[in-house]
Amino acid sequence: MNLLKANLSYQAIYKNDSQIPFDRRIIAPPSARRCLVGLDFCIWKICMTYCVALRLKDGMIFASDTRTNAGMDNIATFRKMYQYSIEGERFLTLQTAGNLATSQAVFSKLQQNINLGITQNLHNAATLFDAAQMVGECVRQITTYSQTLAQDTGGFTSSFILGGQIKDQPPEIFMIYPEGNFIKATTDTPFFQLGESKYGKPILDRSIDYHSSLQDALHAILISFDSTMRSNLSVGLPIDLVVYHNDSLAIPVGKRIDENDAYFGSLRDHWADGLRHILSQMPRSPDDYWQ
């Protein structure tokens, strides 16, 4: 089982798809699965993506990495966040993790529905809930179609985060699962993550709540990306960042953070220095800790 010692971490081993817990299928999408020929099990690999979306009292922040791969020798950069907005009327952002072909097909189909003036599309959805239903149905249709083209029915799924605000409606964020169902962020759970979430989640859990300022939340998100990239090479720069102020109905320009971004580099250094300083200032352990 030396394969488990590869550079990428693996989440679990199961003899067949039916043994895979539902929640784990969401965390580690089947697009990341690598089936070994001639062996009666599949290895599920944590998805090479990290996306975060926060809904706070003053606004929302969305951030996605851009790294994807088809093996360690085939790593590329692809955008994983798209907007479907109308200035002054609605702001909608969609993020994704999972099978790249499925994700791109969903993005394209949603935009095509807008361009063709389909009766129900993201530009005429009355509420964010209606928009989430549209995205979920689109995900189901494309995934089902893709699965009919191949014998492997488990490798075509993607998960999505839809967030934004429609005029005269509250700002909302939804996580949309590969099956098309979804959940909504609340004041108790103000953020969602996709992909390689375990390294950044403790930082967000400890530092962010619904009443946090946008500046503090931005710091926490960027540090969560730094921690993830330091611990797992499968997530990397550039990072696509969008900050939205509630009720503005403005279309943010967005920011792409790359390896030459001085501010992000400074935050990473400050965080590392701060951790070392805090550790050095902690009280000495009692003698019985050293027995």
mmCIF file of C-alpha atoms in Angstrom:
data_model
loop_
_atom_site.group_PDB
_atom_site.id
_atom_site.type_symbol
_atom_site.label_atom_id
_atom_site.label_comp_id
_atom_site.label_asym_id
_atom_site.label_seq_id
_atom_site.Cartn_x
_atom_site.Cartn_y
_atom_site.Cartn_z
ATOM 1 C CA MET A 1 0.000 0.000 0.000
ATOM 2 C CA ASN A 2 2.843 2.393 -0.760
ATOM 3 C CA LEU A 3 0.389 4.262 -2.960
ATOM 4 C CA LEU A 4 -1.004 5.794 0.219
ATOM 5 C CA LYS A 5 2.328 7.487 0.806
ATOM 6 C CA ALA A 6 1.973 9.666 -2.288
ATOM 7 C CA ASN A 7 2.289 13.424 -2.047
ATOM 8 C CA LEU A 8 -1.505 13.822 -2.037
ATOM 9 C CA SER A 9 -3.413 12.760 1.049
ATOM 10 C CA TYR A 10 -6.216 10.209 0.789
ATOM 11 C CA GLN A 11 -9.374 10.326 2.813
ATOM 12 C CA ALA A 12 -10.633 6.742 3.000
ATOM 13 C CA ILE A 13 -10.709 3.307 1.367
ATOM 14 C CA TYR A 14 -13.956 1.534 0.520
ATOM 15 C CA LYS A 15 -14.678 -1.659 -1.388
ATOM 16 C CA ASN A 16 -17.532 -0.080 -3.332
ATOM 17 C CA ASP A 17 -19.393 3.192 -3.734
ATOM 18 C CA SER A 18 -22.319 2.097 -1.540
ATOM 19 C CA GLN A 19 -20.038 2.065 1.524
ATOM 20 C CA ILE A 20 -19.055 5.713 1.108
ATOM 21 C CA PRO A 21 -20.794 7.912 3.711
ATOM 22 C CA PHE A 22 -22.982 10.629 2.220
ATOM 23 C CA ASP A 23 -21.147 13.459 3.941
ATOM 24 C CA ARG A 24 -17.783 12.171 2.790
ATOM 25 C CA ARG A 25 -18.966 12.064 -0.783
ATOM 26 C CA ILE A 26 -19.614 15.782 -0.472
ATOM 27 C CA ILE A 27 -16.270 16.612 1.112
ATOM 28 C CA ALA A 28 -14.271 14.465 -1.307
ATOM 29 C CA PRO A 29 -16.107 14.588 -4.647
ATOM 30 C CA PRO A 30 -15.961 11.532 -6.899
ATOM 31 C CA SER A 31 -14.069 13.651 -9.431
ATOM 32 C CA ALA A 32 -11.092 13.225 -7.124
ATOM 33 C CA ARG A 33 -11.429 9.435 -7.001
ATOM 34 C CA ARG A 34 -8.677 7.317 -8.490
ATOM 35 C CA CYS A 35 -9.713 3.686 -9.114
ATOM 36 C CA LEU A 36 -6.853 1.208 -9.224
ATOM 37 C CA VAL A 37 -7.091 -1.310 -12.064
ATOM 38 C CA GLY A 38 -7.284 -4.939 -10.937
ATOM 39 C CA LEU A 39 -8.029 -4.141 -7.280
ATOM 40 C CA ASP A 40 -11.422 -4.378 -5.579
ATOM 41 C CA PHE A 41 -11.383 -0.985 -3.928
ATOM 42 C CA CYS A 42 -11.254 2.678 -4.728
ATOM 43 C CA ILE A 43 -9.100 5.367 -3.143
ATOM 44 C CA TRP A 44 -10.863 8.660 -2.581
ATOM 45 C CA LYS A 45 -8.561 11.613 -2.751
ATOM 46 C CA ILE A 46 -9.248 15.003 -1.246
ATOM 47 C CA CYS A 47 -10.215 17.444 -3.973
ATOM 48 C CA MET A 48 -7.533 19.778 -5.311
ATOM 49 C CA THR A 49 -9.530 22.925 -4.618
ATOM 50 C CA TYR A 50 -10.204 25.336 -1.783
ATOM 51 C CA CYS A 51 -13.154 27.745 -1.880
ATOM 52 C CA VAL A 52 -14.630 29.882 0.916
ATOM 53 C CA ALA A 53 -17.756 32.037 1.079
ATOM 54 C CA LEU A 54 -18.817 34.151 4.094
ATOM 55 C CA ARG A 55 -22.071 35.999 4.768
ATOM 56 C CA LEU A 56 -21.644 38.668 7.455
ATOM 57 C CA LYS A 57 -23.789 41.494 8.767
ATOM 58 C CA ASP A 58 -22.009 44.044 6.549
ATOM 59 C CA GLY A 59 -21.260 42.021 3.445
ATOM 60 C CA MET A 60 -20.009 38.861 1.821
ATOM 61 C CA ILE A 61 -16.580 37.578 0.821
ATOM 62 C CA PHE A 62 -15.842 34.885 -1.749
ATOM 63 C CA ALA A 63 -12.421 33.361 -2.395
ATOM 64 C CA SER A 64 -11.305 30.448 -4.587
ATOM 65 C CA ASP A 65 -7.968 29.000 -5.543
ATOM 66 C CA THR A 66 -7.360 28.233 -9.219
ATOM 67 C CA ARG A 67 -5.325 25.035 -9.162
ATOM 68 C CA THR A 68 -6.596 21.836 -10.750
ATOM 69 C CA ASN A 69 -4.973 18.651 -11.945
ATOM 70 C CA ALA A 70 -5.226 15.416 -13.873
ATOM 71 C CA GLY A 71 -2.279 13.872 -12.044
ATOM 72 C CA MET A 72 0.822 15.260 -10.377
ATOM 73 C CA ASP A 73 2.434 15.899 -13.767
ATOM 74 C CA ASN A 74 -0.565 17.767 -15.207
ATOM 75 C CA ILE A 75 -1.387 20.740 -12.978
ATOM 76 C CA ALA A 76 -3.075 23.792 -14.481
ATOM 77 C CA THR A 77 -4.835 27.041 -13.561
ATOM 78 C CA PHE A 78 -8.589 27.403 -14.091
ATOM 79 C CA ARG A 79 -11.054 29.960 -12.776
ATOM 80 C CA LYS A 80 -13.529 28.419 -10.315
ATOM 81 C CA MET A 81 -15.650 31.506 -9.610
ATOM 82 C CA TYR A 82 -18.062 33.262 -11.993
ATOM 83 C CA GLN A 83 -20.536 36.130 -11.673
ATOM 84 C CA TYR A 84 -24.055 36.422 -13.087
ATOM 85 C CA SER A 85 -24.832 39.984 -12.041
ATOM 86 C CA ILE A 86 -26.794 43.024 -13.189
ATOM 87 C CA GLU A 87 -25.548 46.366 -11.862
ATOM 88 C CA GLY A 88 -28.062 47.877 -9.440
ATOM 89 C CA GLU A 89 -30.430 44.891 -9.674
ATOM 90 C CA ARG A 90 -28.642 41.708 -8.584
ATOM 91 C CA PHE A 91 -25.242 40.356 -7.603
ATOM 92 C CA LEU A 92 -24.685 36.599 -7.995
ATOM 93 C CA THR A 93 -21.437 34.675 -7.591
ATOM 94 C CA LEU A 94 -20.976 30.944 -8.177
ATOM 95 C CA GLN A 95 -17.979 28.904 -6.947
ATOM 96 C CA THR A 96 -17.203 25.259 -7.597
ATOM 97 C CA ALA A 97 -15.124 22.238 -6.623
ATOM 98 C CA GLY A 98 -15.116 18.842 -8.281
ATOM 99 C CA ASN A 99 -14.998 17.545 -11.833
ATOM 100 C CA LEU A 100 -13.719 20.381 -14.018
ATOM 101 C CA ALA A 101 -15.699 19.351 -17.104
ATOM 102 C CA THR A 102 -18.938 19.217 -15.120
ATOM 103 C CA SER A 103 -18.226 22.566 -13.453
ATOM 104 C CA GLN A 104 -17.472 24.299 -16.755
ATOM 105 C CA ALA A 105 -20.558 22.771 -18.366
ATOM 106 C CA VAL A 106 -22.727 24.103 -15.531
ATOM 107 C CA PHE A 107 -21.206 27.593 -15.797
ATOM 108 C CA SER A 108 -21.690 27.594 -19.573
ATOM 109 C CA LYS A 109 -25.259 26.263 -19.464
ATOM 110 C CA LEU A 110 -26.321 28.871 -16.910
ATOM 111 C CA GLN A 111 -24.826 31.645 -19.059
ATOM 112 C CA GLN A 112 -26.404 30.185 -22.201
ATOM 113 C CA ASN A 113 -29.825 30.236 -20.549
ATOM 114 C CA ILE A 114 -29.316 33.955 -19.893
ATOM 115 C CA ASN A 115 -28.098 34.685 -23.437
ATOM 116 C CA LEU A 116 -31.015 32.805 -25.033
ATOM 117 C CA GLY A 117 -33.584 34.414 -22.759
ATOM 118 C CA ILE A 118 -34.797 31.109 -21.334
ATOM 119 C CA THR A 119 -37.935 31.631 -19.240
ATOM 120 C CA GLN A 120 -36.137 30.759 -16.011
ATOM 121 C CA ASN A 121 -32.550 31.967 -15.696
ATOM 122 C CA LEU A 122 -30.265 33.585 -13.138
ATOM 123 C CA HIS A 123 -31.052 37.081 -14.432
ATOM 124 C CA ASN A 124 -34.781 36.785 -13.726
ATOM 125 C CA ALA A 125 -34.841 34.565 -10.621
ATOM 126 C CA ALA A 126 -37.084 36.248 -8.066
ATOM 127 C CA THR A 127 -35.044 35.082 -5.053
ATOM 128 C CA LEU A 128 -31.689 33.496 -4.259
ATOM 129 C CA PHE A 129 -33.616 30.354 -3.307
ATOM 130 C CA ASP A 130 -35.037 30.186 -6.835
ATOM 131 C CA ALA A 131 -31.550 30.729 -8.248
ATOM 132 C CA ALA A 132 -30.174 27.896 -6.111
ATOM 133 C CA GLN A 133 -32.922 25.611 -7.429
ATOM 134 C CA MET A 134 -31.933 26.515 -11.006
ATOM 135 C CA VAL A 135 -28.290 25.742 -10.339
ATOM 136 C CA GLY A 136 -29.160 22.480 -8.585
ATOM 137 C CA GLU A 137 -31.333 21.322 -11.480
ATOM 138 C CA CYS A 138 -28.608 22.239 -13.971
ATOM 139 C CA VAL A 139 -26.037 20.277 -11.954
ATOM 140 C CA ARG A 140 -28.310 17.211 -11.870
ATOM 141 C CA GLN A 141 -28.973 17.306 -15.608
ATOM 142 C CA ILE A 142 -25.343 17.674 -16.637
ATOM 143 C CA THR A 143 -24.082 15.073 -14.167
ATOM 144 C CA THR A 144 -26.709 12.553 -15.278
ATOM 145 C CA TYR A 145 -25.893 13.145 -18.947
ATOM 146 C CA SER A 146 -22.150 12.750 -18.341
ATOM 147 C CA GLN A 147 -22.679 9.521 -16.424
ATOM 148 C CA THR A 148 -24.542 7.983 -19.360
ATOM 149 C CA LEU A 149 -21.440 8.418 -21.516
ATOM 150 C CA ALA A 150 -19.121 6.314 -19.359
ATOM 151 C CA GLN A 151 -19.168 3.081 -17.399
ATOM 152 C CA ASP A 152 -17.852 4.795 -14.261
ATOM 153 C CA THR A 153 -20.901 6.545 -12.812
ATOM 154 C CA GLY A 154 -19.129 8.165 -9.891
ATOM 155 C CA GLY A 155 -16.535 10.503 -11.360
ATOM 156 C CA PHE A 156 -18.542 13.371 -12.789
ATOM 157 C CA THR A 157 -19.857 15.294 -9.790
ATOM 158 C CA SER A 158 -19.207 18.847 -8.639
ATOM 159 C CA SER A 159 -20.337 20.934 -5.670
ATOM 160 C CA PHE A 160 -21.139 24.646 -5.795
ATOM 161 C CA ILE A 161 -21.542 27.698 -3.572
ATOM 162 C CA LEU A 162 -24.024 30.311 -4.787
ATOM 163 C CA GLY A 163 -24.060 33.658 -3.042
ATOM 164 C CA GLY A 164 -25.305 37.165 -3.625
ATOM 165 C CA GLN A 165 -28.227 39.525 -3.311
ATOM 166 C CA ILE A 166 -31.260 40.401 -5.418
ATOM 167 C CA LYS A 167 -32.922 43.816 -5.110
ATOM 168 C CA ASP A 168 -35.375 44.009 -2.198
ATOM 169 C CA GLN A 169 -34.147 40.606 -0.968
ATOM 170 C CA PRO A 170 -31.649 39.769 1.815
ATOM 171 C CA PRO A 171 -28.120 38.634 0.949
ATOM 172 C CA GLU A 172 -27.783 34.843 1.080
ATOM 173 C CA ILE A 173 -25.318 32.022 0.468
ATOM 174 C CA PHE A 174 -26.221 28.442 -0.497
ATOM 175 C CA MET A 175 -24.092 25.318 -0.731
ATOM 176 C CA ILE A 176 -25.353 23.131 -3.583
ATOM 177 C CA TYR A 177 -24.466 19.444 -3.457
ATOM 178 C CA PRO A 178 -23.806 17.183 -6.473
ATOM 179 C CA GLU A 179 -27.304 15.717 -6.100
ATOM 180 C CA GLY A 180 -28.795 19.191 -6.621
ATOM 181 C CA ASN A 181 -30.087 19.762 -3.084
ATOM 182 C CA PHE A 182 -28.712 22.638 -1.026
ATOM 183 C CA ILE A 183 -28.432 24.313 2.377
ATOM 184 C CA LYS A 184 -28.286 27.981 3.389
ATOM 185 C CA ALA A 185 -25.739 29.833 5.513
ATOM 186 C CA THR A 186 -27.151 31.220 8.769
ATOM 187 C CA THR A 187 -26.062 33.633 11.483
ATOM 188 C CA ASP A 188 -24.838 30.608 13.462
ATOM 189 C CA THR A 189 -22.979 29.142 10.471
ATOM 190 C CA PRO A 190 -21.978 32.154 8.377
ATOM 191 C CA PHE A 191 -19.502 30.477 6.023
ATOM 192 C CA PHE A 192 -19.192 27.528 3.659
ATOM 193 C CA GLN A 193 -16.108 25.800 2.270
ATOM 194 C CA LEU A 194 -15.511 23.518 -0.691
ATOM 195 C CA GLY A 195 -12.659 21.133 -1.353
ATOM 196 C CA GLU A 196 -9.564 20.996 0.860
ATOM 197 C CA SER A 197 -11.203 22.602 3.881
ATOM 198 C CA LYS A 198 -9.639 20.986 6.941
ATOM 199 C CA TYR A 199 -6.526 23.173 7.195
ATOM 200 C CA GLY A 200 -8.353 26.497 6.973
ATOM 201 C CA LYS A 201 -11.512 25.643 8.897
ATOM 202 C CA PRO A 202 -10.016 25.885 12.425
ATOM 203 C CA ILE A 203 -8.892 29.453 11.694
ATOM 204 C CA LEU A 204 -12.345 30.497 10.506
ATOM 205 C CA ASP A 205 -14.080 28.676 13.374
ATOM 206 C CA ARG A 206 -11.953 30.444 15.991
ATOM 207 C CA SER A 207 -11.940 33.943 14.535
ATOM 208 C CA ILE A 208 -15.116 34.598 12.523
ATOM 209 C CA ASP A 209 -18.784 34.988 13.377
ATOM 210 C CA TYR A 210 -21.712 36.752 11.732
ATOM 211 C CA HIS A 211 -20.840 40.080 13.402
ATOM 212 C CA SER A 212 -17.173 40.116 12.362
ATOM 213 C CA SER A 213 -16.009 43.063 10.283
ATOM 214 C CA LEU A 214 -15.260 42.559 6.602
ATOM 215 C CA GLN A 215 -11.624 43.485 7.264
ATOM 216 C CA ASP A 216 -11.215 40.850 9.981
ATOM 217 C CA ALA A 217 -12.991 38.294 7.826
ATOM 218 C CA LEU A 218 -10.740 39.067 4.874
ATOM 219 C CA HIS A 219 -7.671 38.550 7.068
ATOM 220 C CA ALA A 220 -9.055 35.235 8.332
ATOM 221 C CA ILE A 221 -9.826 33.983 4.824
ATOM 222 C CA LEU A 222 -6.380 34.848 3.506
ATOM 223 C CA ILE A 223 -4.702 33.202 6.500
ATOM 224 C CA SER A 224 -6.874 30.113 5.980
ATOM 225 C CA PHE A 225 -5.584 29.951 2.405
ATOM 226 C CA ASP A 226 -2.011 30.384 3.626
ATOM 227 C CA SER A 227 -2.414 27.534 6.121
ATOM 228 C CA THR A 228 -3.952 25.314 3.459
ATOM 229 C CA MET A 229 -1.219 26.005 0.916
ATOM 230 C CA ARG A 230 1.529 25.425 3.490
ATOM 231 C CA SER A 231 0.066 22.040 4.450
ATOM 232 C CA ASN A 232 -1.060 20.766 1.053
ATOM 233 C CA LEU A 233 0.614 21.485 -2.271
ATOM 234 C CA SER A 234 -2.587 20.605 -4.119
ATOM 235 C CA VAL A 235 -3.975 24.093 -3.352
ATOM 236 C CA GLY A 236 -2.115 27.050 -4.771
ATOM 237 C CA LEU A 237 -2.056 30.574 -6.118
ATOM 238 C CA PRO A 238 -3.557 32.540 -7.775
ATOM 239 C CA ILE A 239 -6.551 33.197 -5.499
ATOM 240 C CA ASP A 240 -9.664 34.861 -6.912
ATOM 241 C CA LEU A 241 -11.230 37.223 -4.350
ATOM 242 C CA VAL A 242 -14.555 39.102 -4.403
ATOM 243 C CA VAL A 243 -15.839 41.388 -1.609
ATOM 244 C CA TYR A 244 -19.463 42.584 -1.669
ATOM 245 C CA HIS A 245 -21.071 45.208 0.600
ATOM 246 C CA ASN A 246 -24.651 44.357 1.554
ATOM 247 C CA ASP A 247 -27.434 46.302 -0.205
ATOM 248 C CA SER A 248 -24.995 48.010 -2.590
ATOM 249 C CA LEU A 249 -26.089 45.863 -5.572
ATOM 250 C CA ALA A 250 -22.777 46.845 -7.126
ATOM 251 C CA ILE A 251 -20.723 44.434 -9.213
ATOM 252 C CA PRO A 252 -17.300 44.056 -7.553
ATOM 253 C CA VAL A 253 -14.311 44.107 -9.859
ATOM 254 C CA GLY A 254 -12.639 41.379 -7.825
ATOM 255 C CA LYS A 255 -8.980 40.749 -7.144
ATOM 256 C CA ARG A 256 -6.616 38.014 -8.335
ATOM 257 C CA ILE A 257 -3.874 37.371 -5.768
ATOM 258 C CA ASP A 258 -0.711 35.830 -7.191
ATOM 259 C CA GLU A 259 2.759 35.028 -5.869
ATOM 260 C CA ASN A 260 3.870 38.633 -6.445
ATOM 261 C CA ASP A 261 1.149 40.185 -4.270
ATOM 262 C CA ALA A 262 3.024 42.166 -1.602
ATOM 263 C CA TYR A 263 0.079 42.494 0.800
ATOM 264 C CA PHE A 264 -0.654 38.772 0.863
ATOM 265 C CA GLY A 265 3.040 38.052 1.366
ATOM 266 C CA SER A 266 3.119 40.486 4.286
ATOM 267 C CA LEU A 267 0.072 38.851 5.916
ATOM 268 C CA ARG A 268 1.684 35.426 5.651
ATOM 269 C CA ASP A 269 4.858 36.701 7.309
ATOM 270 C CA HIS A 270 2.952 38.513 10.084
ATOM 271 C CA TRP A 271 0.911 35.408 10.838
ATOM 272 C CA ALA A 272 3.956 33.151 11.015
ATOM 273 C CA ASP A 273 5.841 35.633 13.217
ATOM 274 C CA GLY A 274 2.799 36.084 15.455
ATOM 275 C CA LEU A 275 2.394 32.355 16.013
ATOM 276 C CA ARG A 276 6.043 31.983 16.960
ATOM 277 C CA HIS A 277 5.783 34.949 19.347
ATOM 278 C CA ILE A 278 2.654 33.585 21.054
ATOM 279 C CA LEU A 279 4.284 30.181 21.522
ATOM 280 C CA SER A 280 7.336 31.795 23.100
ATOM 281 C CA GLN A 281 5.140 33.773 25.547
ATOM 282 C CA MET A 282 3.080 30.861 26.833
ATOM 283 C CA PRO A 283 3.617 29.807 30.478
ATOM 284 C CA ARG A 284 6.117 27.068 31.138
ATOM 285 C CA SER A 285 4.674 23.577 31.497
ATOM 286 C CA PRO A 286 4.517 22.155 35.066
ATOM 287 C CA ASP A 287 7.202 19.675 36.094
ATOM 288 C CA ASP A 288 4.836 16.697 35.944
ATOM 289 C CA TYR A 289 4.405 17.287 32.200
ATOM 290 C CA TRP A 290 8.051 16.278 31.779
ATOM 291 C CA GLN A 291 7.997 13.054 33.768
#
